[in-house]
Amino acid sequence: MLKRQNPSAPERSRDLAADGGALPMSHNDSRSFFNLSQLVLSAGQIKPSPALRHSKITYFEVEIVDVQSKKQICIVDKVPPASTILDVKHKFHKTCPQWYPSRVGLQLERNGPFLKDSISIQSLAVSSIVTLYFTDLGQQVGWTTFFLTEYTGPLLIYLLFYVRLSTIYDQVESRKNFRHPVVHLACFCHCLHYIRHLLETLFVHKFSEGHTPLKNMIKGCAFYWGFTSWIAYYINHPRYTPPSFGHKQVSYAALAFLMCEAGNHFINVALAHQTNSEGNKTCFPSPTYNPFTWLFLLVSCPNYTYEAGSWISFTVMTQTLPVGIFAFLMVIQMSLWAQKKHKLYLKKFYPEVRRKAAMIPIIF
């Protein structure tokens, strides 16, 4: 008779599994399972790894409202917190192409100041929706273009009168009358003044804002170009009479003019060294070993002091009424600019400028 063979362990386990029965656990298997259970219970809740966490970024919505009509122009959505006013202007330009960024003026309040391009949206936001008021600033030009146009005109206009064009003066009278040396000296000083301005515009000055309204450039050119034509016409006229005190008056005035021009240049260089790339002063300039910078001890805007001194010296040197009127208007205008800057300096650099005058040293 054939003996019946007992099934092997694997086959017996497979049969039990097929029949739905439970598999018996060995002693080692049950001990391993018990240790794993204790480990899980002692570890507590398993925390998700940092890689699985999703960072939630809060975006802002910027509502652009017309400052006059108070009507909504558009909504700039999905603005990141790190965005600046300049970024909002670029997004606004994509929605409204007729208004490019330099033409857009944005205010937090209707009667408030225009916001600088470097201000972040997050610093202005009270909620997820930020309302800004829009003003059309009109056609804009860069500051470099503004000053180059404003200063190039007087330089060329004066030279046209200096050569005594036949369309301006009578040629017979021009050849007949002798030119006094002060006429040539005045041409040299006038050209030197505006050449210095042009070179400083290109290589020294740093401008805080990139643009200014076109109408400001038109007004500035009309003022400078118009007065230059009037001044140059009288100084270069064949019937021009020299100063009353002759050579001494011309010499001393010319020396004062050159000293003021040199002082103005060194002050502008000192101001540029204390200014960052955005045009903001990091600290108030202090005098150096250069004697022309010692005026910082007395006034907060010595560049305006030297500029006024240049035109007063030029008036004394030429002894001409148009130059005197121009110098008087320039002193008034620069005094207003100096007072405005002095107030800003008092807020920003109070300890350094609290005992200084704005432009004229004897007036505190």
GROMACS .gro file of C-alpha atoms in nm:
model
  364
    1MET     CA    1   0.000   0.000   0.000
    2LEU     CA    2   0.111   0.351  -0.074
    3LYS     CA    3   0.157   0.572   0.227
    4ARG     CA    4  -0.025   0.898   0.231
    5GLN     CA    5   0.229   1.185   0.237
    6ASN     CA    6   0.173   1.479   0.472
    7PRO     CA    7   0.165   1.813   0.294
    8SER     CA    8   0.464   2.042   0.350
    9ALA     CA    9   0.446   2.355   0.563
   10PRO     CA   10   0.424   2.598   0.269
   11GLU     CA   11   0.152   2.394   0.105
   12ARG     CA   12  -0.040   2.371   0.434
   13SER     CA   13  -0.023   2.747   0.480
   14ARG     CA   14  -0.137   2.804   0.122
   15ASP     CA   15  -0.434   2.571   0.175
   16LEU     CA   16  -0.537   2.744   0.494
   17ALA     CA   17  -0.516   3.082   0.328
   18ALA     CA   18  -0.729   2.957   0.041
   19ASP     CA   19  -0.988   2.826   0.283
   20GLY     CA   20  -1.001   3.162   0.465
   21GLY     CA   21  -0.838   3.035   0.778
   22ALA     CA   22  -0.591   3.230   0.988
   23LEU     CA   23  -0.226   3.160   0.971
   24PRO     CA   24  -0.066   3.069   1.298
   25MET     CA   25   0.212   3.311   1.407
   26SER     CA   26   0.538   3.189   1.538
   27HIS     CA   27   0.688   3.316   1.863
   28ASN     CA   28   0.947   3.536   1.688
   29ASP     CA   29   0.684   3.691   1.458
   30SER     CA   30   0.455   3.782   1.745
   31ARG     CA   31   0.742   3.936   1.941
   32SER     CA   32   0.848   4.153   1.645
   33PHE     CA   33   0.492   4.270   1.596
   34PHE     CA   34   0.466   4.361   1.966
   35ASN     CA   35   0.787   4.566   1.954
   36LEU     CA   36   0.671   4.755   1.642
   37SER     CA   37   0.338   4.838   1.810
   38GLN     CA   38   0.513   4.974   2.118
   39LEU     CA   39   0.740   5.190   1.898
   40VAL     CA   40   0.444   5.343   1.713
   41LEU     CA   41   0.255   5.416   2.035
   42SER     CA   42   0.556   5.579   2.200
   43ALA     CA   43   0.634   5.796   1.895
   44GLY     CA   44   0.291   5.956   1.898
   45GLN     CA   45   0.144   6.126   1.597
   46ILE     CA   46   0.374   6.122   1.298
   47LYS     CA   47   0.443   6.481   1.179
   48PRO     CA   48   0.452   6.552   0.807
   49SER     CA   49   0.791   6.634   0.668
   50PRO     CA   50   0.864   7.001   0.591
   51ALA     CA   51   0.883   6.918   0.222
   52LEU     CA   52   0.514   6.826   0.222
   53ARG     CA   53   0.404   7.153   0.375
   54HIS     CA   54   0.263   7.409   0.133
   55SER     CA   55   0.352   7.773   0.206
   56LYS     CA   56   0.052   7.998   0.166
   57ILE     CA   57   0.134   8.334   0.001
   58THR     CA   58  -0.110   8.620   0.057
   59TYR     CA   59  -0.164   8.830  -0.253
   60PHE     CA   60  -0.307   9.179  -0.257
   61GLU     CA   61  -0.560   9.341  -0.485
   62VAL     CA   62  -0.488   9.702  -0.576
   63GLU     CA   63  -0.789   9.910  -0.675
   64ILE     CA   64  -0.701  10.207  -0.898
   65VAL     CA   65  -0.951  10.493  -0.859
   66ASP     CA   66  -0.959  10.821  -1.052
   67VAL     CA   67  -0.876  11.107  -0.816
   68GLN     CA   68  -1.129  11.344  -0.974
   69SER     CA   69  -1.435  11.132  -1.050
   70LYS     CA   70  -1.370  10.869  -0.778
   71LYS     CA   71  -1.461  10.604  -1.034
   72GLN     CA   72  -1.278  10.274  -1.044
   73ILE     CA   73  -1.041  10.245  -1.339
   74CYS     CA   74  -0.922   9.888  -1.288
   75ILE     CA   75  -0.815   9.631  -1.029
   76VAL     CA   76  -0.462   9.496  -1.030
   77ASP     CA   77  -0.490   9.149  -0.881
   78LYS     CA   78  -0.237   8.894  -0.753
   79VAL     CA   79   0.012   9.152  -0.633
   80PRO     CA   80   0.283   8.988  -0.417
   81PRO     CA   81   0.360   9.150  -0.080
   82ALA     CA   82   0.715   9.239  -0.189
   83SER     CA   83   0.591   9.437  -0.490
   84THR     CA   84   0.655   9.811  -0.505
   85ILE     CA   85   0.457  10.103  -0.640
   86LEU     CA   86   0.666  10.084  -0.957
   87ASP     CA   87   0.558   9.720  -1.005
   88VAL     CA   88   0.194   9.824  -0.969
   89LYS     CA   89   0.248  10.099  -1.227
   90HIS     CA   90   0.385   9.844  -1.475
   91LYS     CA   91   0.087   9.614  -1.419
   92PHE     CA   92  -0.146   9.911  -1.453
   93HIS     CA   93   0.025  10.004  -1.781
   94LYS     CA   94  -0.049   9.656  -1.920
   95THR     CA   95  -0.418   9.707  -1.847
   96CYS     CA   96  -0.425  10.071  -1.964
   97PRO     CA   97  -0.148  10.113  -2.227
   98GLN     CA   98  -0.218  10.486  -2.273
   99TRP     CA   99  -0.064  10.560  -1.934
  100TYR     CA  100   0.298  10.452  -1.913
  101PRO     CA  101   0.458  10.419  -1.565
  102SER     CA  102   0.637  10.755  -1.552
  103ARG     CA  103   0.309  10.931  -1.631
  104VAL     CA  104   0.115  10.763  -1.349
  105GLY     CA  105   0.086  10.935  -1.011
  106LEU     CA  106  -0.054  10.722  -0.727
  107GLN     CA  107  -0.175  10.853  -0.391
  108LEU     CA  108  -0.293  10.673  -0.081
  109GLU     CA  109  -0.531  10.962  -0.009
  110ARG     CA  110  -0.693  11.206  -0.249
  111ASN     CA  111  -0.509  11.508  -0.111
  112GLY     CA  112  -0.199  11.318  -0.005
  113PRO     CA  113   0.148  11.322  -0.161
  114PHE     CA  114   0.242  11.102  -0.454
  115LEU     CA  115   0.386  10.771  -0.347
  116LYS     CA  116   0.748  10.699  -0.432
  117ASP     CA  117   0.820  10.409  -0.665
  118SER     CA  118   1.030  10.231  -0.402
  119ILE     CA  119   0.747  10.199  -0.144
  120SER     CA  120   0.626   9.841  -0.096
  121ILE     CA  121   0.258   9.749  -0.116
  122GLN     CA  122   0.278   9.554   0.209
  123SER     CA  123   0.369   9.871   0.401
  124LEU     CA  124   0.052  10.041   0.274
  125ALA     CA  125  -0.192   9.752   0.313
  126VAL     CA  126  -0.445   9.744   0.595
  127SER     CA  127  -0.638   9.458   0.436
  128SER     CA  128  -0.604   9.241   0.127
  129ILE     CA  129  -0.749   9.523  -0.087
  130VAL     CA  130  -0.546   9.844  -0.130
  131THR     CA  131  -0.712  10.150  -0.283
  132LEU     CA  132  -0.486  10.398  -0.465
  133TYR     CA  133  -0.589  10.722  -0.633
  134PHE     CA  134  -0.464  10.783  -0.987
  135THR     CA  135  -0.352  11.117  -1.134
  136ASP     CA  136  -0.233  11.166  -1.489
  137LEU     CA  137   0.097  11.355  -1.458
  138GLY     CA  138   0.108  11.435  -1.830
  139GLN     CA  139   0.402  11.397  -2.065
  140GLN     CA  140   0.723  11.319  -1.878
  141VAL     CA  141   1.094  11.369  -1.950
  142GLY     CA  142   1.401  11.236  -1.771
  143TRP     CA  143   1.592  11.462  -1.535
  144THR     CA  144   1.909  11.427  -1.738
  145THR     CA  145   1.726  11.536  -2.053
  146PHE     CA  146   1.566  11.819  -1.856
  147PHE     CA  147   1.894  11.972  -1.739
  148LEU     CA  148   2.087  11.908  -2.061
  149THR     CA  149   1.819  12.088  -2.262
  150GLU     CA  150   1.789  12.370  -2.010
  151TYR     CA  151   2.166  12.438  -1.996
  152THR     CA  152   2.262  12.373  -2.358
  153GLY     CA  153   2.031  12.651  -2.483
  154PRO     CA  154   2.200  12.940  -2.293
  155LEU     CA  155   2.544  12.817  -2.399
  156LEU     CA  156   2.460  12.824  -2.770
  157ILE     CA  157   2.242  13.135  -2.759
  158TYR     CA  158   2.514  13.344  -2.595
  159LEU     CA  159   2.770  13.237  -2.857
  160LEU     CA  160   2.533  13.342  -3.137
  161PHE     CA  161   2.519  13.696  -2.993
  162TYR     CA  162   2.893  13.694  -2.923
  163VAL     CA  163   2.982  13.644  -3.292
  164ARG     CA  164   2.749  13.936  -3.375
  165LEU     CA  165   2.537  13.786  -3.648
  166SER     CA  166   2.426  14.022  -3.921
  167THR     CA  167   2.063  13.939  -3.844
  168ILE     CA  168   2.107  14.072  -3.489
  169TYR     CA  169   2.347  14.369  -3.509
  170ASP     CA  170   2.440  14.620  -3.775
  171GLN     CA  171   2.761  14.498  -3.936
  172VAL     CA  172   2.898  14.845  -4.011
  173GLU     CA  173   2.858  14.948  -3.650
  174SER     CA  174   3.000  14.615  -3.529
  175ARG     CA  175   3.322  14.660  -3.729
  176LYS     CA  176   3.352  15.025  -3.632
  177ASN     CA  177   3.329  14.993  -3.255
  178PHE     CA  178   3.607  14.836  -3.052
  179ARG     CA  179   3.521  14.547  -2.816
  180HIS     CA  180   3.615  14.605  -2.456
  181PRO     CA  181   3.808  14.314  -2.289
  182VAL     CA  182   3.519  14.263  -2.046
  183VAL     CA  183   3.304  14.145  -2.339
  184HIS     CA  184   3.542  13.857  -2.408
  185LEU     CA  185   3.579  13.784  -2.035
  186ALA     CA  186   3.200  13.779  -1.991
  187CYS     CA  187   3.166  13.529  -2.276
  188PHE     CA  188   3.430  13.306  -2.117
  189CYS     CA  189   3.266  13.319  -1.772
  190HIS     CA  190   2.916  13.262  -1.908
  191CYS     CA  191   3.025  12.959  -2.113
  192LEU     CA  192   3.228  12.824  -1.821
  193HIS     CA  193   2.920  12.842  -1.596
  194TYR     CA  194   2.695  12.638  -1.825
  195ILE     CA  195   2.966  12.394  -1.933
  196ARG     CA  196   3.018  12.315  -1.563
  197HIS     CA  197   2.645  12.257  -1.524
  198LEU     CA  198   2.638  12.022  -1.824
  199LEU     CA  199   2.937  11.818  -1.708
  200GLU     CA  200   2.800  11.788  -1.355
  201THR     CA  201   2.466  11.673  -1.493
  202LEU     CA  202   2.638  11.393  -1.683
  203PHE     CA  203   2.904  11.285  -1.433
  204VAL     CA  204   2.829  11.419  -1.082
  205HIS     CA  205   2.461  11.457  -0.999
  206LYS     CA  206   2.241  11.167  -0.891
  207PHE     CA  207   1.869  11.212  -0.934
  208SER     CA  208   1.617  11.058  -0.691
  209GLU     CA  209   1.326  11.050  -0.933
  210GLY     CA  210   1.351  10.942  -1.293
  211HIS     CA  211   1.111  11.186  -1.458
  212THR     CA  212   0.954  11.530  -1.439
  213PRO     CA  213   0.659  11.684  -1.628
  214LEU     CA  214   0.738  11.819  -1.972
  215LYS     CA  215   0.573  12.151  -1.885
  216ASN     CA  216   0.841  12.209  -1.619
  217MET     CA  217   1.114  12.175  -1.881
  218ILE     CA  218   0.931  12.417  -2.112
  219LYS     CA  219   0.903  12.676  -1.833
  220GLY     CA  220   1.267  12.632  -1.734
  221CYS     CA  221   1.389  12.665  -2.092
  222ALA     CA  222   1.174  12.973  -2.150
  223PHE     CA  223   1.322  13.136  -1.838
  224TYR     CA  224   1.688  13.054  -1.902
  225TRP     CA  225   1.684  13.093  -2.278
  226GLY     CA  226   1.485  13.416  -2.268
  227PHE     CA  227   1.709  13.584  -2.010
  228THR     CA  228   2.023  13.462  -2.188
  229SER     CA  229   1.906  13.628  -2.509
  230TRP     CA  230   1.840  13.954  -2.326
  231ILE     CA  231   2.172  13.945  -2.138
  232ALA     CA  232   2.381  13.848  -2.440
  233TYR     CA  233   2.219  14.113  -2.660
  234TYR     CA  234   2.326  14.398  -2.428
  235ILE     CA  235   2.673  14.272  -2.337
  236ASN     CA  236   2.772  14.200  -2.698
  237HIS     CA  237   2.607  14.511  -2.843
  238PRO     CA  238   2.846  14.740  -3.035
  239ARG     CA  239   2.741  15.032  -2.810
  240TYR     CA  240   2.802  14.846  -2.485
  241THR     CA  241   2.975  15.063  -2.224
  242PRO     CA  242   3.230  14.906  -1.984
  243PRO     CA  243   3.192  14.917  -1.602
  244SER     CA  244   3.229  15.248  -1.423
  245PHE     CA  245   3.536  15.157  -1.215
  246GLY     CA  246   3.721  15.001  -1.504
  247HIS     CA  247   3.981  14.730  -1.471
  248LYS     CA  248   3.966  14.690  -1.091
  249GLN     CA  249   3.591  14.633  -1.089
  250VAL     CA  250   3.617  14.376  -1.367
  251SER     CA  251   3.916  14.194  -1.213
  252TYR     CA  252   3.779  14.160  -0.861
  253ALA     CA  253   3.436  14.057  -0.985
  254ALA     CA  254   3.586  13.799  -1.222
  255LEU     CA  255   3.798  13.655  -0.941
  256ALA     CA  256   3.491  13.628  -0.716
  257PHE     CA  257   3.299  13.464  -1.001
  258LEU     CA  258   3.568  13.197  -1.051
  259MET     CA  259   3.588  13.127  -0.678
  260CYS     CA  260   3.209  13.081  -0.658
  261GLU     CA  261   3.216  12.848  -0.959
  262ALA     CA  262   3.490  12.638  -0.800
  263GLY     CA  263   3.306  12.632  -0.467
  264ASN     CA  264   2.981  12.528  -0.635
  265HIS     CA  265   3.157  12.240  -0.808
  266PHE     CA  266   3.326  12.109  -0.492
  267ILE     CA  267   2.999  12.132  -0.297
  268ASN     CA  268   2.815  11.932  -0.564
  269VAL     CA  269   3.087  11.667  -0.556
  270ALA     CA  270   3.060  11.648  -0.176
  271LEU     CA  271   2.681  11.613  -0.197
  272ALA     CA  272   2.713  11.339  -0.458
  273HIS     CA  273   2.946  11.139  -0.235
  274GLN     CA  274   2.688  11.148   0.045
  275THR     CA  275   2.408  11.025  -0.185
  276ASN     CA  276   2.318  10.664  -0.262
  277SER     CA  277   2.214  10.524  -0.602
  278GLU     CA  278   1.849  10.625  -0.544
  279GLY     CA  279   1.938  10.990  -0.488
  280ASN     CA  280   1.876  10.990  -0.110
  281LYS     CA  281   2.131  11.138   0.130
  282THR     CA  282   2.261  10.884   0.379
  283CYS     CA  283   2.413  11.150   0.608
  284PHE     CA  284   2.465  11.525   0.610
  285PRO     CA  285   2.794  11.624   0.440
  286SER     CA  286   3.069  11.749   0.665
  287PRO     CA  287   3.350  11.990   0.570
  288THR     CA  288   3.677  11.841   0.449
  289TYR     CA  289   4.029  11.977   0.408
  290ASN     CA  290   3.902  12.159   0.098
  291PRO     CA  291   3.838  12.524   0.201
  292PHE     CA  292   3.545  12.552  -0.040
  293THR     CA  293   3.353  12.296   0.169
  294TRP     CA  294   3.393  12.490   0.494
  295LEU     CA  295   3.074  12.674   0.410
  296PHE     CA  296   2.892  12.363   0.536
  297LEU     CA  297   2.970  12.493   0.887
  298LEU     CA  298   2.742  12.793   0.834
  299VAL     CA  299   2.468  12.694   0.588
  300SER     CA  300   2.289  12.375   0.491
  301CYS     CA  301   2.270  12.457   0.116
  302PRO     CA  302   2.608  12.610   0.023
  303ASN     CA  303   2.563  12.519  -0.343
  304TYR     CA  304   2.285  12.779  -0.366
  305THR     CA  305   2.508  13.029  -0.184
  306TYR     CA  306   2.784  12.986  -0.441
  307GLU     CA  307   2.534  12.996  -0.730
  308ALA     CA  308   2.395  13.328  -0.607
  309GLY     CA  309   2.749  13.458  -0.561
  310SER     CA  310   2.834  13.369  -0.922
  311TRP     CA  311   2.548  13.573  -1.066
  312ILE     CA  312   2.605  13.867  -0.833
  313SER     CA  313   2.972  13.871  -0.936
  314PHE     CA  314   2.875  13.849  -1.302
  315THR     CA  315   2.643  14.147  -1.251
  316VAL     CA  316   2.921  14.355  -1.097
  317MET     CA  317   3.166  14.249  -1.369
  318THR     CA  318   2.942  14.344  -1.662
  319GLN     CA  319   2.739  14.622  -1.492
  320THR     CA  320   2.434  14.540  -1.701
  321LEU     CA  321   2.069  14.581  -1.599
  322PRO     CA  322   1.943  14.250  -1.752
  323VAL     CA  323   2.209  14.058  -1.559
  324GLY     CA  324   2.109  14.234  -1.237
  325ILE     CA  325   1.741  14.146  -1.284
  326PHE     CA  326   1.830  13.785  -1.362
  327ALA     CA  327   2.057  13.763  -1.056
  328PHE     CA  328   1.783  13.911  -0.834
  329LEU     CA  329   1.527  13.654  -0.953
  330MET     CA  330   1.778  13.371  -0.915
  331VAL     CA  331   1.855  13.472  -0.554
  332ILE     CA  332   1.484  13.472  -0.469
  333GLN     CA  333   1.424  13.135  -0.634
  334MET     CA  334   1.727  12.972  -0.475
  335SER     CA  335   1.630  13.112  -0.134
  336LEU     CA  336   1.294  12.936  -0.164
  337TRP     CA  337   1.464  12.611  -0.268
  338ALA     CA  338   1.713  12.643   0.017
  339GLN     CA  339   1.438  12.700   0.277
  340LYS     CA  340   1.250  12.394   0.153
  341LYS     CA  341   1.560  12.174   0.167
  342HIS     CA  342   1.659  12.316   0.505
  343LYS     CA  343   1.326  12.204   0.654
  344LEU     CA  344   1.382  11.854   0.518
  345TYR     CA  345   1.734  11.849   0.660
  346LEU     CA  346   1.601  11.954   1.003
  347LYS     CA  347   1.370  11.653   1.007
  348LYS     CA  348   1.634  11.409   0.886
  349PHE     CA  349   1.964  11.547   1.024
  350TYR     CA  350   1.850  11.764   1.316
  351PRO     CA  351   2.168  11.762   1.531
  352GLU     CA  352   2.391  11.852   1.236
  353VAL     CA  353   2.189  12.139   1.084
  354ARG     CA  354   1.995  12.286   1.379
  355ARG     CA  355   2.241  12.580   1.418
  356LYS     CA  356   2.289  12.645   1.046
  357ALA     CA  357   2.120  12.892   0.813
  358ALA     CA  358   1.956  12.782   0.489
  359MET     CA  359   2.157  12.980   0.231
  360ILE     CA  360   2.284  13.316   0.364
  361PRO     CA  361   2.530  13.270   0.655
  362ILE     CA  362   2.440  13.589   0.848
  363ILE     CA  363   2.067  13.503   0.861
  364PHE     CA  364   1.981  13.234   1.120
   0.00000   0.00000   0.00000
